[in-house]
JSON list of C-alpha atoms in Angstrom, two decimals:
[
{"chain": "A", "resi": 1, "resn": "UNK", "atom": "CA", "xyz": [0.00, 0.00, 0.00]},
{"chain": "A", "resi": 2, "resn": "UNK", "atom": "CA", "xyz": [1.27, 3.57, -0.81]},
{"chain": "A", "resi": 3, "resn": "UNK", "atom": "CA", "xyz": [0.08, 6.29, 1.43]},
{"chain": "A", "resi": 4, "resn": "UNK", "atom": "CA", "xyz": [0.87, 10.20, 1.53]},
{"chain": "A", "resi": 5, "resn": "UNK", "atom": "CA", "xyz": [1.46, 12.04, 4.20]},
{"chain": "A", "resi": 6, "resn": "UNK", "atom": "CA", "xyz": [0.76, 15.44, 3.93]},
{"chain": "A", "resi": 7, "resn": "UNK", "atom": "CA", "xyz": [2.23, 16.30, 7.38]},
{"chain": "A", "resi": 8, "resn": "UNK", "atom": "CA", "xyz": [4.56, 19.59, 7.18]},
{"chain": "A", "resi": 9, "resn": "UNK", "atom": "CA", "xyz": [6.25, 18.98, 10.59]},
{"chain": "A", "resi": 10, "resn": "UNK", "atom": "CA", "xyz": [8.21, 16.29, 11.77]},
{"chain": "A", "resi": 11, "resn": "UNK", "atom": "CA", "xyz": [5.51, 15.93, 14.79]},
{"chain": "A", "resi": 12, "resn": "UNK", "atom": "CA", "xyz": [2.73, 15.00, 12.34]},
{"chain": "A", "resi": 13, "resn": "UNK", "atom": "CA", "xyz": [4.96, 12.80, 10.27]},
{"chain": "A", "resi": 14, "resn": "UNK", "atom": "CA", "xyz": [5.25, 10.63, 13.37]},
{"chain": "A", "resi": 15, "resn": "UNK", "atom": "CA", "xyz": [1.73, 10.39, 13.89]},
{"chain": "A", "resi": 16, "resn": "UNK", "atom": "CA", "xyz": [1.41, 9.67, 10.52]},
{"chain": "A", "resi": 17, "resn": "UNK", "atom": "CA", "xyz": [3.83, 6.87, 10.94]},
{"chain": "A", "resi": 18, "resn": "UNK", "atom": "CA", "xyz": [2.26, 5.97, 13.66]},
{"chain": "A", "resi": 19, "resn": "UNK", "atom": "CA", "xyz": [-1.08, 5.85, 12.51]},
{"chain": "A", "resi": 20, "resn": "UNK", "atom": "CA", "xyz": [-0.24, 3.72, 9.38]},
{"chain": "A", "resi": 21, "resn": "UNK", "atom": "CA", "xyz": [1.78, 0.98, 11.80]},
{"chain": "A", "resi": 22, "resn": "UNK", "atom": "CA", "xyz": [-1.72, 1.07, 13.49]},
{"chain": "A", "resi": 23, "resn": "UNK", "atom": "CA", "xyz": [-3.30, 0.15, 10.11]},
{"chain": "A", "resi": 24, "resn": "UNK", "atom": "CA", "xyz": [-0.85, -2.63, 9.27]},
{"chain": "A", "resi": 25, "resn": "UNK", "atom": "CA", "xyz": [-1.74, -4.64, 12.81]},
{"chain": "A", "resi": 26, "resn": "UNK", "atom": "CA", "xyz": [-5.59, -4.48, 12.19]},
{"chain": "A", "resi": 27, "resn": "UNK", "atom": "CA", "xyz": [-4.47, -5.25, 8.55]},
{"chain": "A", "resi": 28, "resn": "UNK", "atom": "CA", "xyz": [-4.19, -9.45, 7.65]},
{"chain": "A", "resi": 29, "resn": "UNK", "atom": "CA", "xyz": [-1.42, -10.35, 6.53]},
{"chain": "A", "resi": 30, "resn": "UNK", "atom": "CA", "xyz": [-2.60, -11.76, 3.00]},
{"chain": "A", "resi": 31, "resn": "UNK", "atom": "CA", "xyz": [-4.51, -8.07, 2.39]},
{"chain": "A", "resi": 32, "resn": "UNK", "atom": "CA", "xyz": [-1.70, -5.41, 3.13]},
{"chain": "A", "resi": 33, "resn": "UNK", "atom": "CA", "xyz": [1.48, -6.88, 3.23]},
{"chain": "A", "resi": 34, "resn": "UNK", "atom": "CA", "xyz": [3.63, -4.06, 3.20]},
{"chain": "A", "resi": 35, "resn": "UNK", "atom": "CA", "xyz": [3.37, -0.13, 3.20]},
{"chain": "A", "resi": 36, "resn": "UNK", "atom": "CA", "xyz": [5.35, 3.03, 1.94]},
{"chain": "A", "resi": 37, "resn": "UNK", "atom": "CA", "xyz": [4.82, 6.04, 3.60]},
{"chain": "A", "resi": 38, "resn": "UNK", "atom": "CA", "xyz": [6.12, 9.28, 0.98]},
{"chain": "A", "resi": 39, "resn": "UNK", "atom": "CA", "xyz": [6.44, 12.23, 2.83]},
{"chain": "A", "resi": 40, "resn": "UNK", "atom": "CA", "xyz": [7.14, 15.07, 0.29]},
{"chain": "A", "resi": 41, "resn": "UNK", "atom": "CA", "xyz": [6.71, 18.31, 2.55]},
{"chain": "A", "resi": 42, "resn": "UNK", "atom": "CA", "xyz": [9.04, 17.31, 5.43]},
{"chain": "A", "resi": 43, "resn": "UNK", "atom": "CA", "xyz": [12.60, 15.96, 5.94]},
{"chain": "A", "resi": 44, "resn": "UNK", "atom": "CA", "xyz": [14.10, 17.12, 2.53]},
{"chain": "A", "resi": 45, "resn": "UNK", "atom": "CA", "xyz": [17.67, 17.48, 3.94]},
{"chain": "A", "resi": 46, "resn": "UNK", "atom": "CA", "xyz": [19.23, 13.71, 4.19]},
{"chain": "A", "resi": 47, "resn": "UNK", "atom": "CA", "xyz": [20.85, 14.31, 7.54]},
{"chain": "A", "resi": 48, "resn": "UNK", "atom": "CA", "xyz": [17.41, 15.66, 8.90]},
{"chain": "A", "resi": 49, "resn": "UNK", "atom": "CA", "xyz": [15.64, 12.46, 7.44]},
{"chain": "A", "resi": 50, "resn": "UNK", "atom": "CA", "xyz": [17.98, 10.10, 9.35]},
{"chain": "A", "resi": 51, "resn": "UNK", "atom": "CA", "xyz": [17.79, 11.64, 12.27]},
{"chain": "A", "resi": 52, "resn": "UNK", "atom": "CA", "xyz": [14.01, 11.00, 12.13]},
{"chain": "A", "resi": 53, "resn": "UNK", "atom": "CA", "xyz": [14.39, 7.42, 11.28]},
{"chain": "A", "resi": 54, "resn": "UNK", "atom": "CA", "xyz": [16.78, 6.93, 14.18]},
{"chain": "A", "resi": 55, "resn": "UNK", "atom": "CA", "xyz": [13.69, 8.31, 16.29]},
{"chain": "A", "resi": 56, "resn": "UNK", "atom": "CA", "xyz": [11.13, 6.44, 14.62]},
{"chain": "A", "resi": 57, "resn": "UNK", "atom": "CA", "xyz": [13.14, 3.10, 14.76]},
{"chain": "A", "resi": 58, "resn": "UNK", "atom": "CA", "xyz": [13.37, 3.79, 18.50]},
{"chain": "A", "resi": 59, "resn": "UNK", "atom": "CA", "xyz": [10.04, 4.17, 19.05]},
{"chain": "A", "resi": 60, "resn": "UNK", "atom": "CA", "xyz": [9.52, 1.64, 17.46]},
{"chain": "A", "resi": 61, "resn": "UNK", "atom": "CA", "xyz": [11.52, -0.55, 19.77]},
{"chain": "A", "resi": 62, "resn": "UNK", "atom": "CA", "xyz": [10.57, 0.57, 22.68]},
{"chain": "A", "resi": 63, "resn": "UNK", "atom": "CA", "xyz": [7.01, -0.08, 22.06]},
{"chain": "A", "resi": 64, "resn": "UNK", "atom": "CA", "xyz": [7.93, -3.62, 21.39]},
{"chain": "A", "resi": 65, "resn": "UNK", "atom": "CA", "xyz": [6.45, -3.24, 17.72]},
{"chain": "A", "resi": 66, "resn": "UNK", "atom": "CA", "xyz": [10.24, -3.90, 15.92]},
{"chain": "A", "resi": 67, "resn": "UNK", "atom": "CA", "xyz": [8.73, -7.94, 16.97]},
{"chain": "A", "resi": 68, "resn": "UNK", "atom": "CA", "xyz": [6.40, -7.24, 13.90]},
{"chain": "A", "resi": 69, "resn": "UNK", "atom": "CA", "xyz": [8.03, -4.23, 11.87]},
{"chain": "A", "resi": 70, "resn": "UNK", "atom": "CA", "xyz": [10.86, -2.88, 10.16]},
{"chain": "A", "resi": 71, "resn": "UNK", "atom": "CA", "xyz": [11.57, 0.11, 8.85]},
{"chain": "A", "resi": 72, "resn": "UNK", "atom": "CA", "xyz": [13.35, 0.25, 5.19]},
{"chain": "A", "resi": 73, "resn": "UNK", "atom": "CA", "xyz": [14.76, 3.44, 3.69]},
{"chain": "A", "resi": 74, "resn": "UNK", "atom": "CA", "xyz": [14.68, 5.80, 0.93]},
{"chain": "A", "resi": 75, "resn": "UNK", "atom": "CA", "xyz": [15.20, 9.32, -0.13]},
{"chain": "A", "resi": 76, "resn": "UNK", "atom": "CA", "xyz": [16.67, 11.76, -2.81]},
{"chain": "A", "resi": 77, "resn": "UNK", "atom": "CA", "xyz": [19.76, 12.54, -1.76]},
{"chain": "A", "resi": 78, "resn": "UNK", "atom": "CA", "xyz": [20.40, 8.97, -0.09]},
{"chain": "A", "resi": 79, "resn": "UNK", "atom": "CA", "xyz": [24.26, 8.12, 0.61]},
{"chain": "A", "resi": 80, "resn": "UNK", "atom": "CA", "xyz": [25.44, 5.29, 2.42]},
{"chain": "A", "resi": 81, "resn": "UNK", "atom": "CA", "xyz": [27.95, 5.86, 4.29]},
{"chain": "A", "resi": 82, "resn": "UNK", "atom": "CA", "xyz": [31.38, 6.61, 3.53]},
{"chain": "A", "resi": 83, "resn": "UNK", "atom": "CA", "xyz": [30.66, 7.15, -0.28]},
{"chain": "A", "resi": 84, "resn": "UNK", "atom": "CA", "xyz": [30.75, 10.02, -2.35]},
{"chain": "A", "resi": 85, "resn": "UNK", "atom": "CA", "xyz": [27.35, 11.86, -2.34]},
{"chain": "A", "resi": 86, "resn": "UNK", "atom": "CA", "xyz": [27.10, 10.97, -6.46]},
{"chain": "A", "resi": 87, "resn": "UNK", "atom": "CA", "xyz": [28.36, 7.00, -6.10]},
{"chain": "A", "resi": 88, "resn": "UNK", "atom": "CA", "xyz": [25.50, 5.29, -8.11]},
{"chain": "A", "resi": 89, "resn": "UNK", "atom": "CA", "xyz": [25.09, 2.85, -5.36]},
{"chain": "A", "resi": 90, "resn": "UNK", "atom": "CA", "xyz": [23.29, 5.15, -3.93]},
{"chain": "A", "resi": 91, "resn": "UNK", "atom": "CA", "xyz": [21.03, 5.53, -5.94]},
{"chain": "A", "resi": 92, "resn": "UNK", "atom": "CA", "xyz": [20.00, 1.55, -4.93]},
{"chain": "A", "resi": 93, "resn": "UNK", "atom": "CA", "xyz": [18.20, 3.84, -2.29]},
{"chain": "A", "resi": 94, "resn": "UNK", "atom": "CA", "xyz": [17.25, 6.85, -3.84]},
{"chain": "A", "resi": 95, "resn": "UNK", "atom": "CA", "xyz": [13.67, 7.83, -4.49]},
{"chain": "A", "resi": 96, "resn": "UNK", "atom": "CA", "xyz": [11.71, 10.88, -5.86]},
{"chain": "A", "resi": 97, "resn": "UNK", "atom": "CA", "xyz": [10.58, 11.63, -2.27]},
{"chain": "A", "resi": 98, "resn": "UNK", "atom": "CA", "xyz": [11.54, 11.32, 1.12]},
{"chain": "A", "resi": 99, "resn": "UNK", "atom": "CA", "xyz": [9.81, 7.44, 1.83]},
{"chain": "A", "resi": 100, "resn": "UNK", "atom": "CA", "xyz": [10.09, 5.17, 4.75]},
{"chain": "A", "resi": 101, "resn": "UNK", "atom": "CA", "xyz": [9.19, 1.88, 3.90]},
{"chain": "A", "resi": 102, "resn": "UNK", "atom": "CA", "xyz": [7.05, -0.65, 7.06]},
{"chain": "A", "resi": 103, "resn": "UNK", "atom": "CA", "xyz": [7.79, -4.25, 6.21]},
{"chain": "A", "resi": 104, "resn": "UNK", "atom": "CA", "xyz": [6.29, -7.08, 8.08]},
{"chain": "A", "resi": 105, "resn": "UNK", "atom": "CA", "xyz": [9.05, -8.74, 9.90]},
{"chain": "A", "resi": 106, "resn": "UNK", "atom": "CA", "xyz": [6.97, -12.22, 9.19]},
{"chain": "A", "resi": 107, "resn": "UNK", "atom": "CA", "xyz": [6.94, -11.39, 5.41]},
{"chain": "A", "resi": 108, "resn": "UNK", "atom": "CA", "xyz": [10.82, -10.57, 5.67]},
{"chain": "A", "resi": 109, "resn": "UNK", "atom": "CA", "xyz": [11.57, -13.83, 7.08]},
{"chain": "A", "resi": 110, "resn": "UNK", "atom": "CA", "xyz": [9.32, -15.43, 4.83]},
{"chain": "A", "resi": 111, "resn": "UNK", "atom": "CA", "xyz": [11.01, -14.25, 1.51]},
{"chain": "A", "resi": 112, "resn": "UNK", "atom": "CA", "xyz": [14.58, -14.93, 2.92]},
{"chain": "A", "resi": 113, "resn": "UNK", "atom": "CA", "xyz": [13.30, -18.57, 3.56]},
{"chain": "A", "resi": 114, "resn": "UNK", "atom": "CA", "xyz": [12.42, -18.44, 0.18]},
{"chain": "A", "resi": 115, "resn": "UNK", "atom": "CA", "xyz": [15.20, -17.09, -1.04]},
{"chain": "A", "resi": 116, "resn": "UNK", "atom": "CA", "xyz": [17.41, -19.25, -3.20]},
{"chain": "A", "resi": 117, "resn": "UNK", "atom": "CA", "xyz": [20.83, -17.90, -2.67]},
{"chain": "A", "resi": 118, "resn": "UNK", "atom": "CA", "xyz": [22.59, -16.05, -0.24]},
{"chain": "A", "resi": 119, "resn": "UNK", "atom": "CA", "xyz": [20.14, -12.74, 0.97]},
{"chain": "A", "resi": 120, "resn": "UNK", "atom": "CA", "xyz": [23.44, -10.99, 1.99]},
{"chain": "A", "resi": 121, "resn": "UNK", "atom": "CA", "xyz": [24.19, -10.83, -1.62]},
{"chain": "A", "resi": 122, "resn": "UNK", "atom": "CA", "xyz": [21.00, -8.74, -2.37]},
{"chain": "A", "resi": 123, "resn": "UNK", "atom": "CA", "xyz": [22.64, -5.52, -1.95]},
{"chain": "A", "resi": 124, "resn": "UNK", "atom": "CA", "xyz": [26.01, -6.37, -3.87]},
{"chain": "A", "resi": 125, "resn": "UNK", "atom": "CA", "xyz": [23.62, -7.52, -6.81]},
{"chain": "A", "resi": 126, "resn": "UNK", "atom": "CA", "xyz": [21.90, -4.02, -6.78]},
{"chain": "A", "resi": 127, "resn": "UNK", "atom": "CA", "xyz": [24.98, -2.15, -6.30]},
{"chain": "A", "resi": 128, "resn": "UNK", "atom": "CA", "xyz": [26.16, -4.08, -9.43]},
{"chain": "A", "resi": 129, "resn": "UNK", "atom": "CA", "xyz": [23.73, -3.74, -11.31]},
{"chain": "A", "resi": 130, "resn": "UNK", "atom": "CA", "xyz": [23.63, 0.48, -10.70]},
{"chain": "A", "resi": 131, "resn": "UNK", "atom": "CA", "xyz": [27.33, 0.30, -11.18]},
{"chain": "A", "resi": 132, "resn": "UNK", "atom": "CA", "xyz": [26.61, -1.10, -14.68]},
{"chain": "A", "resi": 133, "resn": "UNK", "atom": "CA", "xyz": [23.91, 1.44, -15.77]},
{"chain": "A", "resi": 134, "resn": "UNK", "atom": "CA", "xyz": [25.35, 4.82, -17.53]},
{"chain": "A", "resi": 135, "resn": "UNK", "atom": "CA", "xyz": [23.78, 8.35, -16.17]},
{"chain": "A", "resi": 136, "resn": "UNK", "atom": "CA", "xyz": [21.40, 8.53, -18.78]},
{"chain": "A", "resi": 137, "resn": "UNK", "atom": "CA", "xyz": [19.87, 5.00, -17.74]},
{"chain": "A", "resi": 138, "resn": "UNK", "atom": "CA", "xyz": [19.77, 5.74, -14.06]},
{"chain": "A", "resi": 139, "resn": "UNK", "atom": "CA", "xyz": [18.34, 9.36, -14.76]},
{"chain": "A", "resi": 140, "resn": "UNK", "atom": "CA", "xyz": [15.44, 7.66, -17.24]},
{"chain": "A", "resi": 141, "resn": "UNK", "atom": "CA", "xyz": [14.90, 4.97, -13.83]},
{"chain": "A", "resi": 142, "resn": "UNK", "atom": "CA", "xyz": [13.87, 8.73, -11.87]},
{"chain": "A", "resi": 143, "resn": "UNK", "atom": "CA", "xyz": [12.04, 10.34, -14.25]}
]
């Protein structure tokens, strides 16, 4: 499920967050799996939007719900860390908006049982694959 916040402050982006983990409990399973909260008015800057997810993952824990949840991540100007801001691994991460992703910790577990191969691996394939692409490919992937 996709949902947009419209919240302009960080304070109503958390309700927001924590209104749609809300959904996702009374939700089966088999009807909403998954769900990406886009956030376009709030947490532009990077360093602001992990800063937030550090506090939201928290909360998260301490409420006990990181036994159900987990919290994926993805935004414009992503960098992991110690790269240069325009490595195109980055842009494994990057997104037209500021989005936090809510996976089911059940469904995670689930597709790595699946999962023929080694799940480690995932991100070294996607990395690969970006590293492969020329500008123009990654820039048509955006538009």
């Amino acid at each position: 499920k996709l949902q947009a916040s419209t919240a302009k402050t960080e304070e109503k982006l958390m309700e927001d967050l924590l209104q749609s983990l809300a959904f996702l409990i009374n939700q089966p399973i088999k009807q909403v799996n998954t769900l990406i909260l886009i956030h376009p008015y709030v947490l532009k800057e990077f360093d602001a939007y992990l800063a937030f997810l550090e506090e939201a993952v928290e909360l998260i824990e301490q409420t006990e719900l990181d036994k159900f949840f987990q919290l994926a991540s993805f935004h414009p100007q992503y960098r992991f860390d110690g790269t240069d801001i325009n490595a195109k691994q980055n842009y494994t991460n990057r997104s037209p908006f500021p989005m936090i992703h809510i996976l089911r910790v059940d469904a995670v577990a689930d597709a790595i049982d699946r999962y023929v191969g080694d799940t480690e691996d995932i991100p070294l394939k996607n990395i690969k694959v970006f590293e492969g692409l020329s500008w123009e490919e990654i820039r048509a992937l955006y538009e």
